[in-house]
Amino acid sequence: TEKKVSTSSSASSNASESNSVESGTDTLQSEFNEKLPTSQKGSLDSRKNGVLEKPGQLSESLSRPTEKKVDTSSSASSNTSENNSVDSGCDLYDGKWFYDPQGPSYTNSSCPIITQMQNCQGNGRPDKDYENWRWKPSQCALPRFDAKKFLELMRGKTLAFIGDSVARNQMESMVEVPKNRGNRRMHRWYFKSTSVMIVRVWSSWLVRQTNEKFDFAPGGVTKLHLDAPDDNLMELIPKFDVIVLSSGHWFAKQSVYVLNNEIVGGQLWWPDRSRPMKVNNVDAFGISVETILSALVTHPNYTGLTIVRSFSPDHYEGGAWNTGGSCTGKVKPLATDELVENGFTSIMHKKQVMGFELAVKKATNKSKLRMMDITKVFGYRHDGHPGPYRSPDPNKITKVGPDGKPPPQDCLHWCMPGPVDTWNELVLEIIRRDFEGHQNFP
């Protein structure tokens, strides 16, 4: 089955634009409402109904009884028996990585949308085995991403990836050779054959942010209003049928935390050491998760499926990203007995799950929440990051120097192809279970 969904063969000119989405300030509503082509002549699908076809591989029917989820629909109880018959016997997140000699079904050169920093082979990484490891749940198979199946399931619907650059990393893993329609804050891909829209919306913290002076915090420093969702985001929510939501890593960046109209803490910013902070960056992350998810499950006009991708682990060893941390030379997944708990990853994951569970209790609308719990699964994949191969510069340093210091590197984002492709296999399976298990999905 084809790994990605494709709409056009003329997207290479959009690659540089796709790298600059972090800084845009355009309003998203008008961009989303821009009319898409409807005539055959204006079709964005230039090859076989928008999907590059390859022979089918895996088509197992999968299931999972213990998946963390809530159905906030008032008719949820009537679906119980049906739901159990679909979700039986398979925990998607309990399993192991296995070596698949078939390898990925796309290459770094066949997908011009890949952000340069994630193009590990294009940047000279000498090993390739990290591309061949696939995730296998203990009780079932997880099929490769099937673009045709995805487009059929999503017929007439819109899927939105919402979050930061790791969310962009996931979106790029799904969409191949796109015809990009969008500004720097939002990109859209339209598949005319099935009227499917894939959207990527930049929202680094998922909550409201301002830069104006506030109380004793000066202008220019980002203020995060932890109890208010991102305004730009919320106006778009009713247009989405499936949302893949992710966040967390921006809570390591400088910001001021505002709660109940009061400054309660900050990250890399706190002018008065004699005043204790009430909220640190980990707590702020947990609050933000509860805020955005509560806003979704109580939104009067949102009836969609929200998939919360859990915190994506980094693998910096011997320091943080800015203090000499390294993942240089990792070429295969960790063995089960080699997994070392990362304290920061663990607490961030815990706070995210707590925020998820608190939001579940507030649900009032017919939307659904699912936790896609990849944190432990990806803890094994220290080999899947760009490391020092984050730039095409032929003169870059890729090995530990004579002084023992590692080169600058990226141990947070994921190579493409690479482990990140598993995320969209999981997304497709969650969508399949929901759509095929609940025939009344709105």
Coordinates of C-alpha atoms in Angstrom, one line a residue, residues 74-432:
S74 CA -25.1 11.3 24.1
S75 CA -25.7 8.1 22.2
A76 CA -22.5 6.5 23.3
S77 CA -24.2 3.9 25.4
S78 CA -26.0 2.5 22.5
N79 CA -22.7 1.9 20.7
T80 CA -21.1 -0.1 23.6
S81 CA -21.6 -3.6 22.2
E82 CA -20.7 -2.5 18.7
N83 CA -17.6 -0.7 20.0
N84 CA -16.5 -3.8 21.9
S85 CA -16.8 -6.0 18.9
V86 CA -14.5 -3.6 16.9
D87 CA -12.0 -2.8 19.7
S88 CA -11.2 -6.3 21.0
G89 CA -7.9 -7.8 21.9
C90 CA -5.2 -5.4 20.8
D91 CA -3.3 -2.7 22.6
L92 CA -1.7 -0.7 19.9
Y93 CA 1.0 0.7 22.3
D94 CA 2.2 -2.6 23.8
G95 CA 4.6 -4.3 21.4
K96 CA 8.1 -4.1 20.0
W97 CA 10.1 -2.8 17.1
F98 CA 11.0 -5.3 14.4
Y99 CA 13.3 -5.1 11.4
D100 CA 11.4 -5.1 8.1
P101 CA 13.8 -5.7 5.2
Q102 CA 11.1 -4.2 2.9
G103 CA 12.0 -0.8 4.2
P104 CA 9.9 2.4 3.8
S105 CA 7.6 2.9 0.9
Y106 CA 8.9 6.4 0.1
T107 CA 12.3 7.9 0.0
N108 CA 13.8 11.2 1.1
S109 CA 14.1 12.1 -2.6
S110 CA 10.6 11.1 -3.6
C111 CA 9.1 13.5 -1.1
P112 CA 10.0 17.2 -1.8
I113 CA 8.0 18.4 1.2
I114 CA 10.4 17.1 3.8
T115 CA 11.9 19.9 5.9
Q116 CA 15.6 19.9 5.2
M117 CA 16.5 19.3 8.8
Q118 CA 14.6 16.0 8.7
N119 CA 16.1 14.8 5.4
C120 CA 18.8 12.7 7.1
Q121 CA 19.9 10.8 4.0
G122 CA 20.0 14.0 2.0
N123 CA 22.1 15.5 4.7
G124 CA 24.7 12.7 4.5
R125 CA 23.7 10.3 7.3
P126 CA 25.8 7.2 6.4
D127 CA 23.5 4.4 7.9
K128 CA 20.0 3.5 6.7
D129 CA 18.8 0.7 9.0
Y130 CA 16.8 3.2 11.1
E131 CA 14.4 3.4 8.2
N132 CA 13.5 -0.3 8.3
W133 CA 12.3 -0.8 11.9
R134 CA 8.5 -1.0 12.2
W135 CA 6.2 -1.1 15.2
K136 CA 4.4 -4.4 15.9
P137 CA 1.7 -4.5 18.6
S138 CA 1.9 -7.7 20.6
Q139 CA -1.6 -8.9 19.8
C140 CA -2.1 -7.8 16.2
A141 CA -0.4 -6.3 13.1
L142 CA -0.3 -2.6 12.4
P143 CA -0.7 -2.2 8.6
R144 CA 1.5 0.2 6.6
F145 CA -0.2 3.5 5.9
D146 CA -2.7 3.0 3.0
A147 CA -3.4 6.2 1.3
K148 CA -6.4 4.8 -0.6
K149 CA -8.0 3.5 2.6
F150 CA -7.3 6.8 4.4
L151 CA -8.9 8.9 1.6
E152 CA -12.0 6.6 1.5
L153 CA -12.4 6.7 5.3
M154 CA -12.1 10.5 5.3
R155 CA -14.3 11.1 2.2
G156 CA -15.7 14.6 2.4
K157 CA -14.0 15.4 5.7
T158 CA -11.1 17.5 6.9
L159 CA -8.2 16.4 9.1
A160 CA -6.1 19.0 10.9
F161 CA -2.6 18.6 12.4
I162 CA -2.3 21.2 15.1
G163 CA 0.8 22.0 17.1
D164 CA 4.4 22.9 16.7
S165 CA 7.3 21.7 14.4
V166 CA 6.9 18.1 15.6
A167 CA 3.3 18.2 14.4
R168 CA 4.6 19.5 11.1
N169 CA 7.1 16.5 11.1
Q170 CA 4.1 14.2 11.4
M171 CA 2.1 16.0 8.7
E172 CA 5.0 15.8 6.3
S173 CA 5.1 12.0 6.9
M174 CA 1.6 11.7 5.6
V175 CA 1.4 14.0 2.6
E176 CA 3.5 13.5 -0.5
V177 CA 4.1 15.9 -3.4
P178 CA 1.4 18.4 -2.4
K179 CA -0.1 21.3 -4.1
N180 CA 0.3 23.7 -1.2
R181 CA -2.5 26.2 -0.6
G182 CA -1.9 28.4 2.5
N183 CA 0.0 31.0 4.3
R184 CA 2.7 30.7 6.8
R185 CA 0.4 29.9 9.7
M186 CA -1.7 27.3 7.9
H187 CA -1.1 25.0 5.0
R188 CA -3.8 23.0 3.2
W189 CA -3.9 20.0 0.8
Y190 CA -7.0 19.2 -1.1
F191 CA -7.8 15.8 -2.6
K192 CA -10.5 16.3 -5.2
S193 CA -11.2 12.6 -5.8
T194 CA -12.6 12.2 -2.3
S195 CA -13.1 15.9 -1.3
V196 CA -10.6 15.3 1.6
M197 CA -8.7 18.3 3.1
I198 CA -5.6 17.9 5.2
V199 CA -4.6 21.1 7.1
R200 CA -1.6 21.9 9.2
V201 CA -2.2 24.7 11.7
W202 CA 0.7 26.2 13.6
S203 CA 0.0 26.7 17.3
S204 CA 3.1 26.2 19.4
W205 CA 1.5 26.3 22.9
L206 CA -2.2 25.7 22.0
V207 CA -3.2 28.5 24.4
R208 CA -3.7 32.2 23.9
Q209 CA -0.4 34.2 23.6
T210 CA 0.2 37.9 23.7
N211 CA 3.3 40.1 23.6
E212 CA 2.1 43.3 25.1
K213 CA 3.2 44.5 28.6
F214 CA 1.3 42.7 31.3
D215 CA 1.6 43.7 35.0
F216 CA 5.4 43.4 35.8
A217 CA 6.2 41.5 32.6
P218 CA 7.5 43.8 29.9
G219 CA 6.4 43.9 26.2
G220 CA 8.2 41.6 23.8
V221 CA 8.2 38.6 26.1
T222 CA 5.5 36.0 25.2
K223 CA 2.7 35.8 27.7
L224 CA 0.8 32.5 27.8
H225 CA -2.7 32.7 29.1
L226 CA -2.9 29.2 30.4
D227 CA -6.7 29.2 31.0
A228 CA -7.6 30.4 27.5
P229 CA -7.3 28.4 24.3
D230 CA -5.6 29.8 21.2
D231 CA -8.1 32.3 19.7
N232 CA -7.0 31.8 16.1
L233 CA -7.3 28.1 16.5
M234 CA -10.8 28.0 18.1
E235 CA -12.5 29.9 15.3
L236 CA -11.5 27.1 12.9
I237 CA -12.5 24.1 15.1
P238 CA -16.0 23.6 13.7
K239 CA -14.5 23.1 10.2
F240 CA -12.5 20.0 11.3
D241 CA -13.7 16.4 11.4
V242 CA -10.5 14.9 12.8
I243 CA -7.9 16.8 14.8
V244 CA -4.4 15.4 15.6
L245 CA -3.2 17.6 18.4
S246 CA 0.3 17.7 19.9
S247 CA 2.4 20.0 22.0
G248 CA 4.8 20.2 24.8
H249 CA 8.3 21.1 23.6
W250 CA 7.7 24.8 23.4
F251 CA 7.3 24.8 27.2
A252 CA 11.1 24.8 27.3
K253 CA 11.2 28.2 25.6
Q254 CA 11.0 31.6 27.2
S255 CA 7.5 32.6 28.2
V256 CA 5.5 34.1 31.1
Y257 CA 2.6 32.2 32.6
V258 CA -0.7 34.0 33.2
L259 CA -3.6 32.3 35.1
N260 CA -6.8 34.0 36.3
N261 CA -5.3 37.3 35.0
E262 CA -2.3 37.0 37.3
I263 CA 1.4 36.2 36.5
V264 CA 2.0 32.9 38.2
G265 CA 5.3 31.8 36.7
G266 CA 7.6 31.7 33.7
Q267 CA 10.2 29.7 31.8
L268 CA 13.6 31.3 31.4
W269 CA 12.0 34.4 32.7
W270 CA 11.5 35.4 36.4
P271 CA 12.7 38.9 37.4
D272 CA 12.2 38.5 41.2
R273 CA 14.0 35.6 42.7
S274 CA 12.6 36.4 46.1
R275 CA 9.1 35.7 44.9
P276 CA 8.3 32.0 44.5
M277 CA 6.7 30.9 41.2
K278 CA 3.4 29.2 41.6
V279 CA 3.6 27.4 38.2
N280 CA 6.6 25.9 36.5
N281 CA 6.9 24.9 32.9
V282 CA 5.8 21.3 33.5
D283 CA 2.7 22.4 35.4
A284 CA 2.0 25.0 32.7
F285 CA 2.0 22.2 30.1
G286 CA -0.5 20.2 32.0
I287 CA -2.8 23.2 32.5
S288 CA -2.6 24.0 28.8
V289 CA -3.6 20.5 27.8
E290 CA -6.7 20.6 30.0
T291 CA -7.5 24.1 28.6
I292 CA -7.4 23.2 24.9
L293 CA -9.1 19.8 25.3
S294 CA -11.8 21.2 27.5
A295 CA -12.4 23.9 24.9
L296 CA -12.8 21.2 22.3
V297 CA -15.1 18.9 24.2
T298 CA -17.4 21.7 25.2
H299 CA -17.4 23.6 21.9
P300 CA -21.1 23.9 20.8
N301 CA -20.2 23.4 17.1
Y302 CA -17.5 20.7 17.2
T303 CA -18.5 17.1 16.7
G304 CA -15.3 15.7 15.5
L305 CA -12.7 13.1 16.6
T306 CA -9.7 14.5 18.5
I307 CA -6.5 12.4 18.6
V308 CA -4.1 13.6 21.2
R309 CA -0.6 12.5 20.3
S310 CA 1.3 12.0 23.5
F311 CA 4.6 13.8 24.3
S312 CA 7.3 12.9 21.8
P313 CA 10.5 11.9 23.6
D314 CA 13.9 13.4 22.8
H315 CA 17.1 11.5 23.2
Y316 CA 19.7 14.0 24.3
E317 CA 22.4 12.2 26.3
G318 CA 25.0 14.0 28.5
G319 CA 23.1 17.3 28.4
A320 CA 20.2 19.2 26.9
W321 CA 19.8 20.5 23.4
N322 CA 21.7 23.6 24.3
T323 CA 24.3 22.1 26.7
G324 CA 26.0 19.5 24.6
G325 CA 23.4 16.8 24.6
S326 CA 24.0 14.1 21.9
C327 CA 22.5 11.2 20.1
T328 CA 25.5 10.8 17.7
G329 CA 26.1 7.3 16.4
K330 CA 22.9 5.7 17.4
V331 CA 22.0 3.2 14.6
K332 CA 19.3 0.8 16.0
P333 CA 16.5 0.9 18.5
L334 CA 17.2 0.3 22.2
A335 CA 16.6 -3.2 23.5
T336 CA 13.9 -3.6 26.1
D337 CA 16.4 -3.9 28.9
E338 CA 18.3 -0.8 27.7
L339 CA 15.4 1.6 28.0
V340 CA 16.3 4.3 30.6
E341 CA 13.6 6.5 32.0
N342 CA 13.9 10.1 31.1
G343 CA 12.5 12.0 34.1
F344 CA 11.5 15.1 32.1
T345 CA 9.7 13.0 29.4
S346 CA 7.9 11.0 32.1
I347 CA 6.6 14.0 34.0
M348 CA 5.5 15.8 30.8
H349 CA 3.7 12.6 29.7
K350 CA 2.1 12.3 33.2
K351 CA 0.9 15.9 33.1
Q352 CA -0.5 15.5 29.6
V353 CA -2.5 12.4 30.6
M354 CA -3.8 14.3 33.7
G355 CA -4.9 17.2 31.5
F356 CA -6.6 14.8 29.1
E357 CA -8.5 13.0 32.0
L358 CA -9.6 16.3 33.5
A359 CA -10.9 17.5 30.2
V360 CA -12.9 14.2 29.7
K361 CA -14.9 15.0 32.8
K362 CA -16.0 18.3 31.4
A363 CA -17.3 17.0 28.1
T364 CA -20.7 18.3 27.0
N365 CA -20.7 17.9 23.2
K366 CA -20.8 15.0 20.8
S367 CA -17.1 15.0 20.0
K368 CA -14.7 12.2 20.8
L369 CA -11.2 12.1 22.5
R370 CA -8.5 9.5 21.9
M371 CA -5.1 9.4 23.4
M372 CA -2.5 8.1 21.0
D373 CA 0.1 7.1 23.5
I374 CA 3.4 6.9 21.7
T375 CA 5.7 8.2 24.4
K376 CA 7.1 4.8 25.7
V377 CA 6.9 3.3 22.2
F378 CA 9.2 6.0 20.9
G379 CA 11.5 5.9 23.9
Y380 CA 13.2 3.0 22.2
R381 CA 14.0 5.0 19.0
H382 CA 17.1 7.0 19.9
D383 CA 18.4 6.1 16.5
G384 CA 15.6 7.9 14.6
H385 CA 16.6 11.5 15.1
P386 CA 18.7 13.6 12.7
G387 CA 21.4 14.0 15.3
P388 CA 24.3 15.9 13.6
Y389 CA 22.8 15.3 10.1
R390 CA 20.4 18.2 10.3
S391 CA 22.1 20.2 7.5
P392 CA 23.2 19.6 3.9
D393 CA 26.5 21.5 4.6
P394 CA 29.3 19.2 3.4
N395 CA 31.7 20.7 6.0
K396 CA 29.5 20.1 9.0
I397 CA 30.9 18.3 12.0
T398 CA 29.3 14.9 12.6
K399 CA 31.7 13.2 15.1
V400 CA 32.7 13.8 18.6
G401 CA 35.7 16.2 18.6
P402 CA 39.2 15.5 20.1
D403 CA 38.0 17.5 23.2
G404 CA 35.3 14.9 23.6
K405 CA 32.5 17.4 22.8
P406 CA 29.7 16.3 20.4
P407 CA 28.7 18.4 17.4
P408 CA 25.5 20.5 17.5
Q409 CA 22.6 18.2 16.7
D410 CA 18.8 17.6 16.7
C411 CA 17.7 14.7 18.9
L412 CA 14.1 15.9 19.1
H413 CA 12.7 15.8 15.5
W414 CA 12.6 12.6 13.5
C415 CA 14.3 11.5 10.3
M416 CA 12.1 11.0 7.2
P417 CA 11.7 8.3 6.3
G418 CA 11.9 7.0 9.8
P419 CA 10.0 6.1 13.0
V420 CA 7.7 9.1 12.7
D421 CA 5.9 7.3 9.8
T422 CA 4.4 5.0 12.5
W423 CA 2.4 7.9 13.9
N424 CA 0.3 8.0 10.8
E425 CA -0.2 4.3 10.7
L426 CA -1.6 4.7 14.2
V427 CA -3.7 7.7 13.2
L428 CA -5.2 5.7 10.3
E429 CA -6.0 2.8 12.6
I430 CA -7.6 5.0 15.2
I431 CA -9.7 6.6 12.5
R432 CA -10.6 3.2 11.0

